[in-house]
Amino acid sequence: MARVFNFSAGPAMLPEEVLLQAQEELPDWRGSGLCVAEMSHRGQEFVSIAEQAEADLRELLSVPDDYRVLFLQGGASSQFAMVPMNLLRGSDRAAYLNTGSWSKKAIAEAERYCTVEIAASTEEARFTRAPTQDELTLDPEAAYVHYTPNETIEGVEFPYIPETGDTPLAADMSSILLSRPTEVTRYGVIYAGAQKNLGPAGLTVVIVREDLIGQPLAGTPTMFDYATHVQSDSMYNTPPTYAWYLAGLVFRWIKRQGGLESMAVTNARKAEALYAAIDASGFYANPVELACRSRMNVPFTLADPELDRTFLTKAEATGLVALKGHRSVGGMRASIYNAMPEEGVRALIAFMQEFERKYR
Ligand code: PMP
């Protein structure tokens, strides 16, 4: 069967080149006689794979030396707890920006460990925009400020990095990390589940500034203390070796495409084309304020929701899959991460136009 264009929010498409390389290396990684999934994580072969992946990631993002890069498990959802456990550092307060479904989850988890101050919320606007810098009420006593630069479900992204003075900024970059250059030095901690732009599910990348490590909340489980993973090069226990390897192949692929600047240009082009098609029609709509529209996740509705099911069935028959919007917002959502080719977006637009002609 031919490969389809997978518009899922995650696990998402992987570059075909990466899949083919993995296929070729599957039974025998470079003459080792082993599949990467069979290797000891402490053996020379896997350690070289792990180190190369970290070096490539550091190079792609220009990660400074005083930041540690961790390859963990537990998903971004575990970071909802690890961030307060590690970043509170004796304080009982943290500030959160409430901008959508994922920040709400981060807030609910943080509330188990501290008082959460909502520095801004766009809930009243039904999460159709990001707050402006002027709207942020920042308490200098907060241990850190947490935000979600790209809300995967609502399709809202921040068009700027919040300025938080000396207060460390924590960012859930699950759905944008590696889709464009990122100024790492503006952040105390960045984390992302891998299953969108980085690789397969099962791996979580954390980039954390050194001075924030080592003062965990009392009672923090060993596995939830960043220091544990820093001291053991992310090998305190068995790491997700195969996911780490595949992510490493994705990092190399991104480098071959010209790095993050080049990813950003292609991603902007894909998003612009899709939003232009939505805006040009009287049939599809996207509710997000123009400046805050996500370049990764494009939610849209049909003029008549009764047609949703037909749209999805026909799209799938055309090889355009996983377009159903998140159950909490309904409608459609096209996630167009790095590995979604421009050809996939063009095919989606052509399908949408054809569908509109037939059914409006
Ligand atoms: N945060 C954001 C912004 C996400 O998009 C997701 C996954 N869709 C998560 C957190 C949860 O990630 P995980 O499934 O890796 O825990």
CSV table of C-alpha atoms and ligand atoms in Angstrom, one decimal:
chain,number,residue,atom,x,y,z
A,1,MET,CA,0.0,0.0,0.0
A,2,ALA,CA,1.2,3.5,-0.8
A,3,ARG,CA,2.1,5.7,2.2
A,4,VAL,CA,-0.6,8.1,3.2
A,5,PHE,CA,-0.4,11.8,4.3
A,6,ASN,CA,-0.9,11.5,8.0
A,7,PHE,CA,-2.2,14.8,9.6
A,8,SER,CA,-2.3,13.4,13.1
A,9,ALA,CA,-1.3,15.7,16.0
A,10,GLY,CA,1.0,12.9,17.2
A,11,PRO,CA,2.3,10.3,16.8
A,12,ALA,CA,2.9,12.1,13.5
A,13,MET,CA,4.6,11.4,10.2
A,14,LEU,CA,8.3,10.6,10.2
A,15,PRO,CA,10.4,11.5,7.1
A,16,GLU,CA,10.4,8.7,4.6
A,17,GLU,CA,14.1,8.8,4.3
A,18,VAL,CA,14.4,8.1,8.0
A,19,LEU,CA,12.1,5.2,7.8
A,20,LEU,CA,14.0,3.7,5.0
A,21,GLN,CA,17.3,4.2,6.8
A,22,ALA,CA,15.9,2.5,9.9
A,23,GLN,CA,14.6,-0.3,7.8
A,24,GLU,CA,18.0,-0.9,6.2
A,25,GLU,CA,19.7,-0.8,9.6
A,26,LEU,CA,17.0,-2.8,11.4
A,27,PRO,CA,18.5,-6.3,11.7
A,28,ASP,CA,22.2,-5.2,11.7
A,29,TRP,CA,23.2,-1.8,12.7
A,30,ARG,CA,26.4,-0.9,10.9
A,31,GLY,CA,28.0,-4.4,11.1
A,32,SER,CA,27.3,-4.8,14.8
A,33,GLY,CA,25.2,-7.8,14.2
A,34,LEU,CA,22.5,-6.2,16.4
A,35,CYS,CA,19.3,-4.2,16.0
A,36,VAL,CA,19.6,-1.0,17.9
A,37,ALA,CA,16.6,-2.2,20.0
A,38,GLU,CA,18.7,-5.2,21.1
A,39,MET,CA,21.8,-3.2,22.2
A,40,SER,CA,22.9,-2.6,25.8
A,41,HIS,CA,22.3,1.0,26.5
A,42,ARG,CA,25.7,1.0,28.2
A,43,GLY,CA,27.6,-0.6,25.3
A,44,GLN,CA,29.9,1.4,23.0
A,45,GLU,CA,27.6,1.2,20.0
A,46,PHE,CA,24.5,2.6,21.7
A,47,VAL,CA,26.5,5.2,23.7
A,48,SER,CA,27.9,6.5,20.3
A,49,ILE,CA,24.3,6.7,18.9
A,50,ALA,CA,23.1,8.6,22.0
A,51,GLU,CA,26.1,11.0,22.0
A,52,GLN,CA,25.7,11.7,18.3
A,53,ALA,CA,21.9,12.4,18.7
A,54,GLU,CA,22.7,14.9,21.6
A,55,ALA,CA,25.4,16.6,19.6
A,56,ASP,CA,23.2,17.0,16.6
A,57,LEU,CA,20.3,18.3,18.7
A,58,ARG,CA,22.6,20.8,20.4
A,59,GLU,CA,23.9,21.9,17.1
A,60,LEU,CA,20.5,22.4,15.6
A,61,LEU,CA,19.2,24.5,18.5
A,62,SER,CA,22.6,26.1,19.4
A,63,VAL,CA,22.2,24.9,22.9
A,64,PRO,CA,24.7,26.7,25.1
A,65,ASP,CA,27.1,24.7,27.4
A,66,ASP,CA,25.4,25.7,30.6
A,67,TYR,CA,22.2,23.8,29.5
A,68,ARG,CA,21.8,20.1,29.9
A,69,VAL,CA,19.9,18.0,27.4
A,70,LEU,CA,18.0,15.0,28.8
A,71,PHE,CA,16.5,12.1,26.9
A,72,LEU,CA,13.7,10.8,29.2
A,73,GLN,CA,10.5,8.8,29.2
A,74,GLY,CA,7.1,9.7,30.6
A,75,GLY,CA,6.0,12.1,27.9
A,76,ALA,CA,5.4,15.8,28.2
A,77,SER,CA,2.8,14.9,30.8
A,78,SER,CA,5.4,13.8,33.3
A,79,GLN,CA,7.1,17.2,32.8
A,80,PHE,CA,3.9,18.8,34.1
A,81,ALA,CA,5.0,17.4,37.5
A,82,MET,CA,8.8,17.5,37.0
A,83,VAL,CA,8.8,21.2,36.3
A,84,PRO,CA,7.3,22.2,39.7
A,85,MET,CA,9.3,19.5,41.5
A,86,ASN,CA,12.6,20.8,40.2
A,87,LEU,CA,12.0,24.5,39.6
A,88,LEU,CA,10.1,25.6,42.8
A,89,ARG,CA,13.4,25.5,44.7
A,90,GLY,CA,12.0,26.3,48.1
A,91,SER,CA,9.2,28.6,46.8
A,92,ASP,CA,5.5,27.8,47.1
A,93,ARG,CA,4.4,29.7,44.1
A,94,ALA,CA,4.6,29.5,40.3
A,95,ALA,CA,3.0,31.5,37.5
A,96,TYR,CA,1.2,29.9,34.6
A,97,LEU,CA,-0.3,31.2,31.4
A,98,ASN,CA,-3.6,29.6,30.7
A,99,THR,CA,-3.9,29.5,26.9
A,100,GLY,CA,-5.5,26.2,26.0
A,101,SER,CA,-6.1,22.5,26.8
A,102,TRP,CA,-2.4,21.6,27.4
A,103,SER,CA,-1.6,24.6,29.6
A,104,LYS,CA,-4.7,23.7,31.6
A,105,LYS,CA,-3.3,20.2,32.2
A,106,ALA,CA,0.0,21.6,33.2
A,107,ILE,CA,-1.7,24.0,35.7
A,108,ALA,CA,-3.8,21.2,37.2
A,109,GLU,CA,-0.7,19.1,37.8
A,110,ALA,CA,1.3,22.0,39.3
A,111,GLU,CA,-1.5,22.8,41.7
A,112,ARG,CA,-0.6,19.5,43.4
A,113,TYR,CA,2.7,21.0,44.4
A,114,CYS,CA,2.3,24.8,44.8
A,115,THR,CA,0.1,27.8,44.5
A,116,VAL,CA,-0.5,28.5,40.9
A,117,GLU,CA,-0.9,32.1,39.9
A,118,ILE,CA,-2.5,32.6,36.6
A,119,ALA,CA,-0.4,35.3,34.9
A,120,ALA,CA,-2.9,35.6,32.0
A,121,SER,CA,-5.8,33.6,30.6
A,122,THR,CA,-7.5,33.6,27.3
A,123,GLU,CA,-10.2,31.2,28.4
A,124,GLU,CA,-12.8,33.9,28.0
A,125,ALA,CA,-11.9,34.2,24.3
A,126,ARG,CA,-12.3,30.5,24.1
A,127,PHE,CA,-8.6,30.1,23.6
A,128,THR,CA,-8.6,31.7,20.2
A,129,ARG,CA,-5.6,33.9,20.8
A,130,ALA,CA,-2.4,34.3,22.9
A,131,PRO,CA,-2.2,37.0,25.5
A,132,THR,CA,0.0,40.0,24.7
A,133,GLN,CA,3.0,40.8,26.9
A,134,ASP,CA,1.1,43.7,28.3
A,135,GLU,CA,-1.6,41.4,29.6
A,136,LEU,CA,0.8,39.3,31.7
A,137,THR,CA,0.6,40.0,35.4
A,138,LEU,CA,3.9,38.6,36.6
A,139,ASP,CA,4.7,38.2,40.3
A,140,PRO,CA,8.4,38.6,40.9
A,141,GLU,CA,8.1,36.1,43.8
A,142,ALA,CA,7.0,33.3,41.5
A,143,ALA,CA,9.7,30.6,41.2
A,144,TYR,CA,9.1,30.3,37.5
A,145,VAL,CA,6.6,31.2,34.7
A,146,HIS,CA,5.2,28.3,32.6
A,147,TYR,CA,3.6,28.6,29.2
A,148,THR,CA,2.7,26.6,26.1
A,149,PRO,CA,4.1,28.3,23.0
A,150,ASN,CA,2.0,26.2,20.8
A,151,GLU,CA,-1.4,24.9,21.9
A,152,THR,CA,-1.7,21.7,19.8
A,153,ILE,CA,-5.5,21.3,20.3
A,154,GLU,CA,-6.7,24.9,19.7
A,155,GLY,CA,-4.0,25.7,17.1
A,156,VAL,CA,-2.8,28.8,18.9
A,157,GLU,CA,0.8,29.9,19.1
A,158,PHE,CA,2.6,32.8,20.8
A,159,PRO,CA,4.0,35.2,18.2
A,160,TYR,CA,6.6,36.3,20.8
A,161,ILE,CA,8.6,34.9,23.8
A,162,PRO,CA,7.2,36.2,27.1
A,163,GLU,CA,9.6,38.5,28.9
A,164,THR,CA,9.8,37.4,32.5
A,165,GLY,CA,12.8,39.3,33.8
A,166,ASP,CA,14.9,37.2,36.2
A,167,THR,CA,12.2,34.6,36.6
A,168,PRO,CA,13.0,31.4,34.7
A,169,LEU,CA,10.7,30.6,31.9
A,170,ALA,CA,9.5,27.1,31.4
A,171,ALA,CA,8.0,26.1,28.0
A,172,ASP,CA,6.1,23.1,26.9
A,173,MET,CA,7.4,23.0,23.3
A,174,SER,CA,5.9,19.6,22.5
A,175,SER,CA,4.3,20.7,19.2
A,176,ILE,CA,6.9,23.2,18.0
A,177,LEU,CA,10.4,22.2,19.1
A,178,LEU,CA,12.6,21.8,16.0
A,179,SER,CA,10.0,23.3,13.6
A,180,ARG,CA,12.0,26.6,13.6
A,181,PRO,CA,15.0,28.2,15.4
A,182,THR,CA,14.5,28.7,19.1
A,183,GLU,CA,16.3,31.1,21.4
A,184,VAL,CA,17.2,28.6,24.1
A,185,THR,CA,18.9,31.2,26.3
A,186,ARG,CA,15.5,32.8,26.9
A,187,TYR,CA,14.3,29.7,28.8
A,188,GLY,CA,15.0,28.0,32.1
A,189,VAL,CA,13.6,24.8,30.8
A,190,ILE,CA,12.2,23.5,27.5
A,191,TYR,CA,10.5,20.2,27.2
A,192,ALA,CA,8.8,18.2,24.4
A,193,GLY,CA,7.3,14.8,23.8
A,194,ALA,CA,9.1,13.5,20.7
A,195,GLN,CA,6.1,12.2,18.7
A,196,LYS,CA,5.5,15.4,16.6
A,197,ASN,CA,8.6,16.9,15.2
A,198,LEU,CA,11.4,14.9,16.9
A,199,GLY,CA,10.7,11.2,16.4
A,200,PRO,CA,8.5,8.4,17.7
A,201,ALA,CA,6.5,8.4,21.0
A,202,GLY,CA,8.3,7.1,24.1
A,203,LEU,CA,11.0,9.8,24.2
A,204,THR,CA,10.8,13.1,25.9
A,205,VAL,CA,13.5,15.8,25.4
A,206,VAL,CA,14.2,18.2,28.2
A,207,ILE,CA,16.7,21.1,27.9
A,208,VAL,CA,17.3,22.7,31.3
A,209,ARG,CA,19.7,25.4,32.5
A,210,GLU,CA,22.2,24.0,34.9
A,211,ASP,CA,21.6,26.4,37.8
A,212,LEU,CA,18.0,25.2,38.1
A,213,ILE,CA,19.0,21.6,38.8
A,214,GLY,CA,19.7,20.0,42.2
A,215,GLN,CA,17.1,21.5,44.6
A,216,PRO,CA,14.2,19.2,44.1
A,217,LEU,CA,11.0,19.4,46.2
A,218,ALA,CA,11.2,17.1,49.3
A,219,GLY,CA,9.9,13.7,48.4
A,220,THR,CA,10.5,14.0,44.7
A,221,PRO,CA,10.9,10.5,43.3
A,222,THR,CA,14.5,9.7,42.1
A,223,MET,CA,13.2,9.4,38.5
A,224,PHE,CA,11.6,12.8,38.7
A,225,ASP,CA,14.7,14.7,39.8
A,226,TYR,CA,16.5,16.3,36.8
A,227,ALA,CA,19.8,15.8,38.7
A,228,THR,CA,19.4,12.0,38.5
A,229,HIS,CA,19.4,12.1,34.7
A,230,VAL,CA,22.1,14.8,34.5
A,231,GLN,CA,24.5,12.7,36.6
A,232,SER,CA,23.9,9.6,34.6
A,233,ASP,CA,23.7,11.1,31.0
A,234,SER,CA,20.0,10.0,30.8
A,235,MET,CA,21.0,6.4,31.6
A,236,TYR,CA,20.1,6.1,35.2
A,237,ASN,CA,17.8,3.3,34.1
A,238,THR,CA,17.2,1.8,30.7
A,239,PRO,CA,16.4,4.7,28.4
A,240,PRO,CA,14.0,4.4,25.4
A,241,THR,CA,16.9,3.3,23.2
A,242,TYR,CA,15.1,2.7,19.9
A,243,ALA,CA,13.2,6.0,20.1
A,244,TRP,CA,16.4,7.8,20.9
A,245,TYR,CA,18.1,6.3,17.9
A,246,LEU,CA,15.2,7.2,15.6
A,247,ALA,CA,15.1,10.7,16.9
A,248,GLY,CA,18.8,10.9,16.1
A,249,LEU,CA,18.1,9.9,12.5
A,250,VAL,CA,15.4,12.7,12.4
A,251,PHE,CA,18.0,15.3,13.7
A,252,ARG,CA,20.4,14.3,10.9
A,253,TRP,CA,17.5,14.5,8.4
A,254,ILE,CA,16.7,18.1,9.6
A,255,LYS,CA,20.4,19.0,9.2
A,256,ARG,CA,20.3,17.7,5.7
A,257,GLN,CA,17.3,19.8,4.9
A,258,GLY,CA,19.3,22.9,5.9
A,259,GLY,CA,18.6,23.0,9.6
A,260,LEU,CA,15.9,24.9,11.5
A,261,GLU,CA,15.9,28.1,9.4
A,262,SER,CA,15.1,26.0,6.4
A,263,MET,CA,12.4,24.0,8.3
A,264,ALA,CA,10.9,27.3,9.4
A,265,VAL,CA,10.6,28.6,5.8
A,266,THR,CA,9.0,25.4,4.5
A,267,ASN,CA,6.7,25.2,7.5
A,268,ALA,CA,5.6,28.8,7.1
A,269,ARG,CA,4.9,28.2,3.4
A,270,LYS,CA,2.8,25.1,4.2
A,271,ALA,CA,0.8,26.9,6.9
A,272,GLU,CA,0.2,30.0,4.8
A,273,ALA,CA,-1.1,28.0,1.9
A,274,LEU,CA,-3.5,26.1,4.1
A,275,TYR,CA,-4.8,29.2,6.0
A,276,ALA,CA,-5.1,31.0,2.6
A,277,ALA,CA,-7.3,28.2,1.3
A,278,ILE,CA,-9.5,28.2,4.4
A,279,ASP,CA,-9.9,32.0,4.4
A,280,ALA,CA,-10.6,32.1,0.6
A,281,SER,CA,-13.5,29.7,1.0
A,282,GLY,CA,-16.9,30.5,2.5
A,283,PHE,CA,-17.1,26.9,3.6
A,284,TYR,CA,-14.2,26.4,5.9
A,285,ALA,CA,-13.3,28.5,8.9
A,286,ASN,CA,-10.6,28.9,11.5
A,287,PRO,CA,-11.4,30.9,14.6
A,288,VAL,CA,-7.9,31.9,15.7
A,289,GLU,CA,-6.7,35.5,15.7
A,290,LEU,CA,-4.4,35.9,12.6
A,291,ALA,CA,-1.2,36.8,14.5
A,292,CYS,CA,-1.6,33.7,16.8
A,293,ARG,CA,-2.4,31.0,14.2
A,294,SER,CA,-0.3,27.9,14.7
A,295,ARG,CA,2.0,26.9,11.9
A,296,MET,CA,1.9,23.3,13.2
A,297,ASN,CA,-1.7,22.6,14.0
A,298,VAL,CA,-4.5,24.0,11.8
A,299,PRO,CA,-8.0,23.4,13.2
A,300,PHE,CA,-10.9,24.2,10.9
A,301,THR,CA,-14.6,23.7,10.8
A,302,LEU,CA,-17.0,23.0,7.9
A,303,ALA,CA,-20.0,25.2,7.4
A,304,ASP,CA,-22.2,22.3,8.1
A,305,PRO,CA,-20.9,19.9,10.9
A,306,GLU,CA,-23.3,17.3,9.5
A,307,LEU,CA,-20.8,16.9,6.7
A,308,ASP,CA,-17.8,16.2,9.0
A,309,ARG,CA,-18.1,12.4,8.7
A,310,THR,CA,-18.4,12.5,4.9
A,311,PHE,CA,-15.4,14.8,4.8
A,312,LEU,CA,-13.3,12.4,6.9
A,313,THR,CA,-14.3,9.3,5.0
A,314,LYS,CA,-13.7,10.8,1.6
A,315,ALA,CA,-10.4,12.3,2.7
A,316,GLU,CA,-9.2,9.0,4.0
A,317,ALA,CA,-10.1,7.3,0.7
A,318,THR,CA,-7.8,9.9,-0.9
A,319,GLY,CA,-4.9,9.0,1.4
A,320,LEU,CA,-5.4,12.0,3.7
A,321,VAL,CA,-5.7,10.5,7.2
A,322,ALA,CA,-6.3,11.6,10.8
A,323,LEU,CA,-7.9,14.9,10.1
A,324,LYS,CA,-10.5,14.6,12.8
A,325,GLY,CA,-10.2,17.5,15.3
A,326,HIS,CA,-9.7,16.9,19.0
A,327,ARG,CA,-12.9,15.7,20.7
A,328,SER,CA,-12.9,18.8,22.9
A,329,VAL,CA,-13.1,21.3,20.0
A,330,GLY,CA,-14.6,19.2,17.2
A,331,GLY,CA,-14.3,19.9,13.5
A,332,MET,CA,-11.0,19.1,11.7
A,333,ARG,CA,-7.4,19.6,12.5
A,334,ALA,CA,-4.5,19.3,10.1
A,335,SER,CA,-1.2,18.9,11.9
A,336,ILE,CA,1.6,19.8,9.5
A,337,TYR,CA,4.8,19.1,11.3
A,338,ASN,CA,8.3,19.0,9.7
A,339,ALA,CA,7.8,15.6,8.1
A,340,MET,CA,4.6,16.5,6.3
A,341,PRO,CA,5.7,17.2,2.7
A,342,GLU,CA,4.4,20.3,0.9
A,343,GLU,CA,2.9,17.9,-1.5
A,344,GLY,CA,0.7,16.6,1.4
A,345,VAL,CA,-0.6,20.1,2.1
A,346,ARG,CA,-1.2,20.7,-1.6
A,347,ALA,CA,-3.2,17.4,-1.8
A,348,LEU,CA,-5.2,18.5,1.3
A,349,ILE,CA,-6.0,21.9,-0.2
A,350,ALA,CA,-7.1,20.3,-3.5
A,351,PHE,CA,-9.3,17.8,-1.7
A,352,MET,CA,-10.9,20.6,0.4
A,353,GLN,CA,-11.6,22.7,-2.7
A,354,GLU,CA,-13.1,19.7,-4.5
A,355,PHE,CA,-15.2,18.8,-1.5
A,356,GLU,CA,-16.5,22.4,-1.1
A,357,ARG,CA,-17.5,22.4,-4.8
A,358,LYS,CA,-19.5,19.2,-4.4
A,359,TYR,CA,-21.2,19.8,-1.0
A,360,ARG,CA,-21.7,23.5,-0.4
B,1,PMP,N1,1.7,19.2,25.7
B,1,PMP,C1,1.4,19.5,24.4
B,1,PMP,C2,1.5,20.9,23.9
B,1,PMP,C3,1.0,18.4,23.6
B,1,PMP,O1,0.6,18.7,22.3
B,1,PMP,C4,0.9,17.1,24.1
B,1,PMP,C5,0.5,15.9,23.3
B,1,PMP,N2,-0.4,16.1,22.3
B,1,PMP,C6,1.3,16.9,25.5
B,1,PMP,C7,1.7,18.0,26.2
B,1,PMP,C8,1.2,15.6,26.1
B,1,PMP,O2,2.3,14.9,25.7
B,1,PMP,P1,2.6,13.4,26.0
B,1,PMP,O3,1.6,12.5,25.4
B,1,PMP,O4,4.0,13.2,25.5
B,1,PMP,O5,2.6,13.2,27.5
